[in-house]
Coordinates of C-alpha atoms in Angstrom, one line a residue:
X1044 CA 0.0 0.0 0.0
X1045 CA 1.4 3.4 -1.0
X1046 CA 1.7 5.8 1.9
X1047 CA 0.4 9.4 1.1
X1048 CA 2.6 12.1 2.5
X1049 CA 1.3 15.6 3.1
X1050 CA 3.6 18.2 1.6
X1051 CA 2.2 21.5 2.9
X1052 CA 5.2 23.0 4.6
X1053 CA 6.1 25.4 1.8
X1054 CA 4.3 28.5 0.7
X1055 CA 4.4 30.8 -2.4
X1056 CA 7.0 33.1 -0.8
X1057 CA 9.4 30.2 -0.4
X1058 CA 9.0 29.1 -4.0
X1059 CA 9.3 32.7 -5.3
X1060 CA 12.5 33.3 -3.2
X1061 CA 14.0 30.0 -4.3
X1062 CA 13.3 30.7 -8.0
X1063 CA 15.3 34.0 -7.8
X1064 CA 18.4 32.2 -6.5
X1065 CA 21.4 31.6 -8.8
X1066 CA 23.4 28.5 -8.1
X1067 CA 27.0 28.5 -9.3
X1068 CA 29.1 25.4 -10.0
X1069 CA 32.0 26.8 -8.0
X1070 CA 34.5 24.4 -6.7
X1071 CA 37.8 25.5 -5.1
X1072 CA 40.4 22.8 -5.8
X1073 CA 42.5 21.8 -2.8
X1074 CA 46.1 22.9 -2.7
X1075 CA 49.0 21.0 -1.3
X1076 CA 48.9 22.6 2.2
X1077 CA 45.2 21.7 2.4
X1078 CA 45.9 18.1 1.3
X1079 CA 48.4 17.6 4.1
X1080 CA 46.1 19.5 6.6
X1081 CA 48.8 22.1 7.2
X1082 CA 46.9 25.1 6.0
X1083 CA 45.3 25.6 9.5
X1084 CA 48.5 25.1 11.4
X1085 CA 49.5 28.6 12.7
X1086 CA 53.2 27.7 13.0
X1087 CA 53.4 26.8 9.3
X1088 CA 51.7 30.0 8.3
X1089 CA 54.0 32.1 10.6
X1090 CA 57.1 30.5 9.1
X1091 CA 56.0 31.4 5.5
X1092 CA 55.1 34.9 6.6
X1093 CA 58.5 35.2 8.3
X1094 CA 60.1 34.2 5.1
X1095 CA 58.3 36.4 2.6
X1096 CA 58.3 39.6 4.8
X1097 CA 62.1 39.4 5.0
X1098 CA 63.2 41.3 1.9
X1099 CA 66.7 39.7 2.0
X1100 CA 65.3 36.2 1.3
X1101 CA 65.2 34.7 -2.2
X1102 CA 61.5 34.7 -2.7
X1103 CA 61.3 37.0 -5.7
X1104 CA 58.8 39.3 -4.0
X1105 CA 61.1 42.0 -2.8
X1106 CA 59.2 44.4 -0.5
X1107 CA 55.8 43.7 -2.1
X1108 CA 54.4 42.0 1.1
X1109 CA 55.4 45.1 3.0
X1110 CA 53.7 47.3 0.4
X1111 CA 50.5 45.2 0.7
X1112 CA 50.6 45.6 4.5
X1113 CA 51.1 49.4 4.2
X1114 CA 48.0 49.6 1.8
X1115 CA 45.8 47.5 4.2
X1116 CA 46.8 49.7 7.2
X1117 CA 46.3 52.9 5.2
X1118 CA 49.9 54.0 5.6
X1119 CA 50.6 56.6 2.9
X1120 CA 54.3 57.0 3.4
X1121 CA 57.0 55.5 1.2
X1122 CA 57.5 51.8 1.8
X1123 CA 61.0 50.9 3.0
X1124 CA 63.0 48.9 0.5
X1125 CA 64.3 46.5 3.0
X1126 CA 62.8 44.7 6.0
X1127 CA 63.8 41.8 8.2
X1128 CA 61.8 39.6 10.5
X1129 CA 61.9 37.8 13.8
X1130 CA 59.7 34.8 14.5
X1131 CA 58.5 33.3 17.8
X1132 CA 59.9 35.9 20.2
X1133 CA 59.7 35.1 23.9
X1134 CA 58.2 37.9 25.8
X1135 CA 59.0 38.2 29.6
X1136 CA 57.3 41.1 31.3
X1137 CA 56.9 40.9 35.0
X1138 CA 57.4 38.0 37.4
X1139 CA 54.0 36.3 37.0
X1140 CA 54.3 33.6 34.4
X1141 CA 50.7 34.2 33.1
X1142 CA 51.8 37.7 31.9
X1143 CA 54.5 36.2 29.7
X1144 CA 54.0 34.8 26.2
X1145 CA 55.5 34.2 22.8
X1146 CA 55.0 36.7 20.0
X1147 CA 54.5 35.2 16.6
X1148 CA 56.2 37.7 14.2
X1149 CA 58.0 41.0 14.3
X1150 CA 58.8 42.9 11.0
X1151 CA 61.5 45.5 11.3
X1152 CA 61.4 48.1 8.5
X1153 CA 62.9 51.2 10.0
X1154 CA 61.3 53.5 11.0
X1155 CA 58.3 51.1 11.0
X1156 CA 57.9 48.1 13.2
X1157 CA 55.0 45.6 13.0
X1158 CA 54.1 43.1 15.6
X1159 CA 51.8 40.3 14.2
X1160 CA 49.8 37.9 16.2
X1161 CA 48.8 35.1 13.8
X1162 CA 45.5 33.4 14.4
X1163 CA 43.9 30.6 12.2
X1164 CA 42.3 28.0 14.4
X1165 CA 42.7 29.1 18.0
X1166 CA 40.8 31.7 20.0
X1167 CA 42.5 34.9 20.8
X1168 CA 43.6 34.4 24.4
X1169 CA 47.1 35.9 24.2
X1170 CA 48.3 38.7 26.4
X1171 CA 48.2 41.4 23.7
X1172 CA 48.8 44.2 26.1
X1173 CA 52.0 42.4 27.4
X1174 CA 53.2 42.1 23.9
X1175 CA 52.7 45.8 23.2
X1176 CA 54.5 46.8 26.4
X1177 CA 57.4 44.5 25.6
X1178 CA 57.7 46.1 22.1
X1179 CA 57.5 49.6 23.5
X1180 CA 60.3 48.8 26.0
X1181 CA 62.6 47.0 23.6
X1182 CA 62.0 49.1 20.5
X1183 CA 62.2 52.7 21.7
X1184 CA 63.0 55.7 19.6
X1185 CA 66.7 55.2 20.2
X1186 CA 66.5 52.1 18.1
X1187 CA 65.1 54.1 15.2
X1188 CA 61.6 52.7 15.3
X1189 CA 59.2 55.6 15.7
X1190 CA 56.1 54.0 14.0
X1191 CA 54.8 50.9 15.6
X1192 CA 51.7 48.9 14.4
X1193 CA 50.1 46.0 16.3
X1194 CA 48.2 43.5 14.2
X1195 CA 46.0 40.4 14.7
X1196 CA 46.1 38.4 11.5
X1197 CA 43.3 36.0 11.2
X1198 CA 40.5 34.3 9.3
X1199 CA 37.6 36.3 10.8
X1200 CA 37.7 39.3 13.1
X1201 CA 37.8 38.1 16.7
X1202 CA 34.9 39.0 19.1
X1203 CA 37.5 39.9 21.8
X1204 CA 38.6 43.5 22.4
X1205 CA 41.7 44.0 20.3
X1206 CA 42.6 47.1 22.3
X1207 CA 45.6 48.7 20.4
X1208 CA 45.7 46.0 17.8
X1209 CA 44.3 46.2 14.3
X1210 CA 42.7 43.3 12.5
X1211 CA 43.9 42.1 9.0
X1212 CA 42.4 39.0 7.4
X1213 CA 44.7 36.4 5.7
X1214 CA 42.4 36.6 2.7
X1215 CA 42.9 40.4 2.3
X1216 CA 46.6 40.2 2.9
X1217 CA 47.4 37.6 0.3
X1218 CA 44.9 39.2 -2.2
X1219 CA 46.7 42.6 -1.7
X1220 CA 50.1 40.9 -2.2
X1221 CA 49.0 39.3 -5.4
X1222 CA 47.5 42.7 -6.6
X1223 CA 50.7 44.6 -5.8
X1224 CA 52.8 41.9 -7.5
X1225 CA 50.7 42.3 -10.6
X1226 CA 51.5 46.1 -10.6
X1227 CA 55.2 45.5 -10.3
X1228 CA 57.2 44.2 -13.3
X1229 CA 60.4 43.7 -11.3
X1230 CA 59.2 40.6 -9.4
X1231 CA 60.7 37.3 -10.3
X1232 CA 60.3 33.6 -9.7
X1233 CA 62.4 31.3 -7.6
X1234 CA 62.4 27.6 -6.8
X1235 CA 60.1 28.4 -3.9
X1236 CA 57.6 30.4 -5.9
X1237 CA 55.2 27.4 -6.4
X1238 CA 55.1 26.8 -2.6
X1239 CA 54.5 30.4 -1.9
X1240 CA 51.7 30.4 -4.5
X1241 CA 50.2 27.3 -2.8
X1242 CA 50.2 29.1 0.5
X1243 CA 48.4 32.1 -1.0
X1244 CA 45.7 29.9 -2.5
X1245 CA 45.2 28.0 0.8
X1246 CA 44.7 31.3 2.6
X1247 CA 42.3 32.6 0.0
X1248 CA 40.3 29.3 0.0
X1249 CA 40.0 29.5 3.7
X1250 CA 37.9 32.7 3.9
X1251 CA 37.0 33.7 0.4
X1252 CA 34.3 36.4 0.6
X1253 CA 30.8 35.5 -0.6
X1254 CA 29.8 36.5 -4.1
X1255 CA 26.5 38.3 -4.6
X1256 CA 24.8 35.1 -5.6
X1257 CA 26.2 33.2 -2.5
X1258 CA 25.0 36.1 -0.3
X1259 CA 21.5 35.8 -1.7
X1260 CA 21.5 32.0 -1.0
X1261 CA 22.7 32.7 2.6
X1262 CA 20.0 35.2 3.2
X1263 CA 17.4 32.8 1.8
X1264 CA 18.6 30.1 4.1
X1265 CA 18.6 32.4 7.1
X1266 CA 15.0 33.5 6.4
X1267 CA 13.7 30.0 5.7
X1268 CA 15.8 27.8 8.1
X1269 CA 12.7 26.3 9.8
X1270 CA 11.2 25.2 6.4
X1271 CA 14.6 23.9 5.3
X1272 CA 14.9 21.8 8.5
X1273 CA 11.4 20.4 7.8
X1274 CA 12.5 19.5 4.2
X1275 CA 15.6 17.8 5.6
X1276 CA 13.5 15.8 8.0
X1277 CA 11.2 15.0 5.2
X1278 CA 14.0 13.0 3.5
X1279 CA 13.8 10.3 6.1
X1280 CA 10.1 10.0 5.7
X1281 CA 10.5 9.6 1.9
X1282 CA 13.2 7.0 2.5
X1283 CA 10.8 5.1 4.8
X1284 CA 8.1 5.0 2.1
X1285 CA 10.7 3.7 -0.4
X1286 CA 11.8 1.1 2.1
X1287 CA 8.3 -0.2 2.5
X1288 CA 7.8 -0.4 -1.3
X1289 CA 11.1 -2.2 -1.8
X1290 CA 10.4 -4.7 0.9
X1291 CA 7.1 -5.5 -0.8
X1292 CA 8.9 -6.0 -4.1
X1293 CA 11.8 -8.3 -2.9
X1294 CA 9.4 -10.5 -0.9
X1295 CA 7.8 -11.6 -4.3
X1296 CA 11.2 -12.5 -6.0
X1297 CA 12.8 -15.8 -5.0
X1298 CA 16.5 -14.7 -5.6
X1299 CA 16.0 -11.9 -3.0
X1300 CA 15.0 -14.4 -0.3
X1301 CA 16.5 -13.2 3.0
X1302 CA 18.0 -10.1 1.3
X1303 CA 18.3 -6.9 3.3
X1304 CA 16.9 -3.6 2.3
X1305 CA 19.4 -0.8 3.0
X1306 CA 18.8 2.9 3.3
X1307 CA 21.0 5.4 1.5
X1308 CA 20.1 8.8 3.0
X1309 CA 22.5 10.8 1.0
X1310 CA 23.5 14.4 1.4
X1311 CA 21.6 15.4 -1.8
X1312 CA 18.1 14.6 -2.8
X1313 CA 18.9 13.0 -6.1
X1314 CA 20.8 10.1 -4.5
X1315 CA 18.3 9.6 -1.7
X1316 CA 17.0 6.1 -1.8
X1317 CA 17.0 2.5 -0.7
X1318 CA 18.5 -0.6 -2.3
X1319 CA 18.6 -4.4 -2.0
X1320 CA 21.1 -7.0 -3.5
X1321 CA 19.9 -10.4 -4.4
X1322 CA 21.5 -13.7 -3.4
X1323 CA 23.9 -15.2 -6.0
X1324 CA 22.2 -17.1 -8.7
X1325 CA 23.9 -19.0 -11.5
X1326 CA 23.7 -18.2 -15.2
X1327 CA 25.8 -20.5 -17.4
X1328 CA 29.4 -19.9 -16.3
X1329 CA 28.6 -16.9 -14.2
X1330 CA 27.3 -16.1 -10.7
X1331 CA 25.1 -13.1 -10.9
X1332 CA 23.7 -10.5 -8.4
X1333 CA 20.6 -8.3 -9.1
X1334 CA 20.3 -5.0 -7.4
X1335 CA 17.1 -2.9 -7.1
X1336 CA 17.8 0.7 -6.4
X1337 CA 14.8 2.8 -5.4
X1338 CA 15.4 6.5 -5.8
X1339 CA 13.4 9.7 -6.3
X1340 CA 14.5 9.9 -10.0
X1341 CA 14.0 6.2 -10.8
X1342 CA 13.8 2.6 -9.7
X1343 CA 16.9 1.0 -11.4
X1344 CA 17.4 -2.7 -11.9
X1345 CA 21.1 -3.6 -12.2
X1346 CA 22.9 -6.9 -12.9
X1347 CA 26.5 -7.7 -12.0
X1348 CA 28.2 -10.9 -13.1
X1349 CA 31.0 -12.7 -11.3
X1350 CA 33.0 -15.8 -11.8
X1351 CA 31.0 -18.9 -11.0
X1352 CA 33.6 -20.8 -9.0
X1353 CA 35.1 -18.2 -6.8
X1354 CA 32.6 -15.3 -7.3
X1355 CA 35.3 -13.0 -8.2
X1356 CA 35.2 -9.8 -10.3
X1357 CA 35.3 -10.5 -14.0
X1358 CA 38.1 -9.3 -16.3
X1359 CA 37.0 -7.1 -19.2
X1360 CA 37.3 -10.0 -21.6
X1361 CA 35.0 -12.3 -19.5
X1362 CA 32.5 -9.4 -19.0
X1363 CA 32.4 -8.9 -22.8
X1364 CA 31.6 -12.6 -23.2
X1365 CA 28.7 -12.2 -20.7
X1366 CA 27.4 -9.2 -22.7
X1367 CA 27.4 -11.3 -25.9
X1368 CA 25.4 -13.9 -24.1
X1369 CA 22.7 -11.4 -23.1
X1370 CA 22.6 -10.0 -26.6
X1371 CA 22.0 -13.5 -28.0
X1372 CA 18.9 -13.6 -25.7
X1373 CA 17.8 -10.2 -27.1
X1374 CA 18.0 -8.7 -23.6
X1375 CA 18.3 -4.9 -23.8
X1376 CA 20.7 -3.2 -21.3
X1377 CA 22.8 -0.1 -20.7
X1378 CA 26.4 -0.6 -19.7
X1379 CA 27.8 1.7 -17.0
X1380 CA 31.4 2.5 -16.0
X1381 CA 32.7 0.0 -13.5
X1382 CA 32.6 0.8 -9.8
X1383 CA 35.6 -0.6 -7.8
X1384 CA 36.5 -2.6 -10.9
X1385 CA 33.1 -4.3 -10.8
X1386 CA 31.3 -4.4 -14.2
X1387 CA 27.6 -4.0 -14.1
X1388 CA 24.7 -3.1 -16.4
X1389 CA 21.3 -1.5 -16.1
X1390 CA 18.6 -3.8 -17.5
X1391 CA 15.4 -1.8 -16.6
X1392 CA 14.2 1.4 -15.0
X1393 CA 10.8 2.4 -13.7
X1394 CA 9.2 5.5 -12.3
X1395 CA 9.0 5.4 -8.5
X1396 CA 5.6 5.1 -6.8
X1397 CA 3.9 3.8 -9.9
X1398 CA 3.1 0.3 -8.6
X1399 CA 5.3 -2.6 -7.8
X1400 CA 3.7 -5.3 -9.9
X1401 CA 5.5 -4.2 -13.1
X1402 CA 8.9 -4.3 -11.4
X1403 CA 8.3 -7.8 -9.9
X1404 CA 7.1 -9.1 -13.3
X1405 CA 10.1 -7.7 -15.1
X1406 CA 12.6 -9.2 -12.8
X1407 CA 11.0 -12.6 -12.7
X1408 CA 10.8 -12.6 -16.5
X1409 CA 14.5 -11.7 -16.8
X1410 CA 15.6 -14.4 -14.5
X1411 CA 13.6 -17.1 -16.3
X1412 CA 15.1 -16.0 -19.6
X1413 CA 18.8 -15.8 -18.7
X1414 CA 18.9 -19.0 -16.5

């Protein structure tokens, strides 16, 4: 018996809003740092920043990273040609251990000095005021540093009070470096350029700003989250209906005796469904398995042949022999690309929820023909 589901959770405003959305096929390919899960490790990021902000290193960027930082901070003065860096500086200020810390990065570009606290994954719980006091004490005017800037470099602006620190995002920093590099014809490439580019892409991928279309989708979801939750819950109800139908089908087919019906509640609606695999049954020199896959789009009937003796995956040559046998019986089929080296074919498809008797009849007829 087909269960009737009431689908009254959506109204016209929902459909109108949905129709106005534009969905982009936008996929950011992973870069090497992301593949090895190093893009979110602050120590890795700090070491790369330490390298590219030191103008004496052979990175081919010169003082372009410094130019980018000047632009983001709104510094209008001439950018110093040279800069050097210090990484992981121990900061001892006072006797209490809790007031001490370790500063991530200092950039010296006289008369400018930049203290950078690098944050990617962790919360901002560092003693920023202690860092500032340490810098004021150790880099006074006698050292030639009259302009000091304190920066928190992160993915998103922290909720915590930054006090005397300014926030700069990783995305904006690397984007500005790339922009400044494009305006400068004197930049060059070195053996490390591909790795630096990889870092830039990883940082941009991490917090790329939303496009106008993506912002509209976000607004739509925020305004309709209760209905979207109901739709998500509705998937399980549909899968339950499919399960009942498939159980009714396999109970009427001998080769599915004792076969389980499995749910496949996928992330997307198209792949939502249930399926059942038959027991092995023998056809000439092959052991075969039928699968019924009940989905929103279709009910697919699939046939997979194996070797008769050991029930192993067939070679391409043996599979071709099986196809020739099916053609000799005038059985129509659609060949699909192998999955995990297993060859299979689609021998029939039906519309879901259109009655089970046709599916049962088709499968029983097929088995009687090929055996």
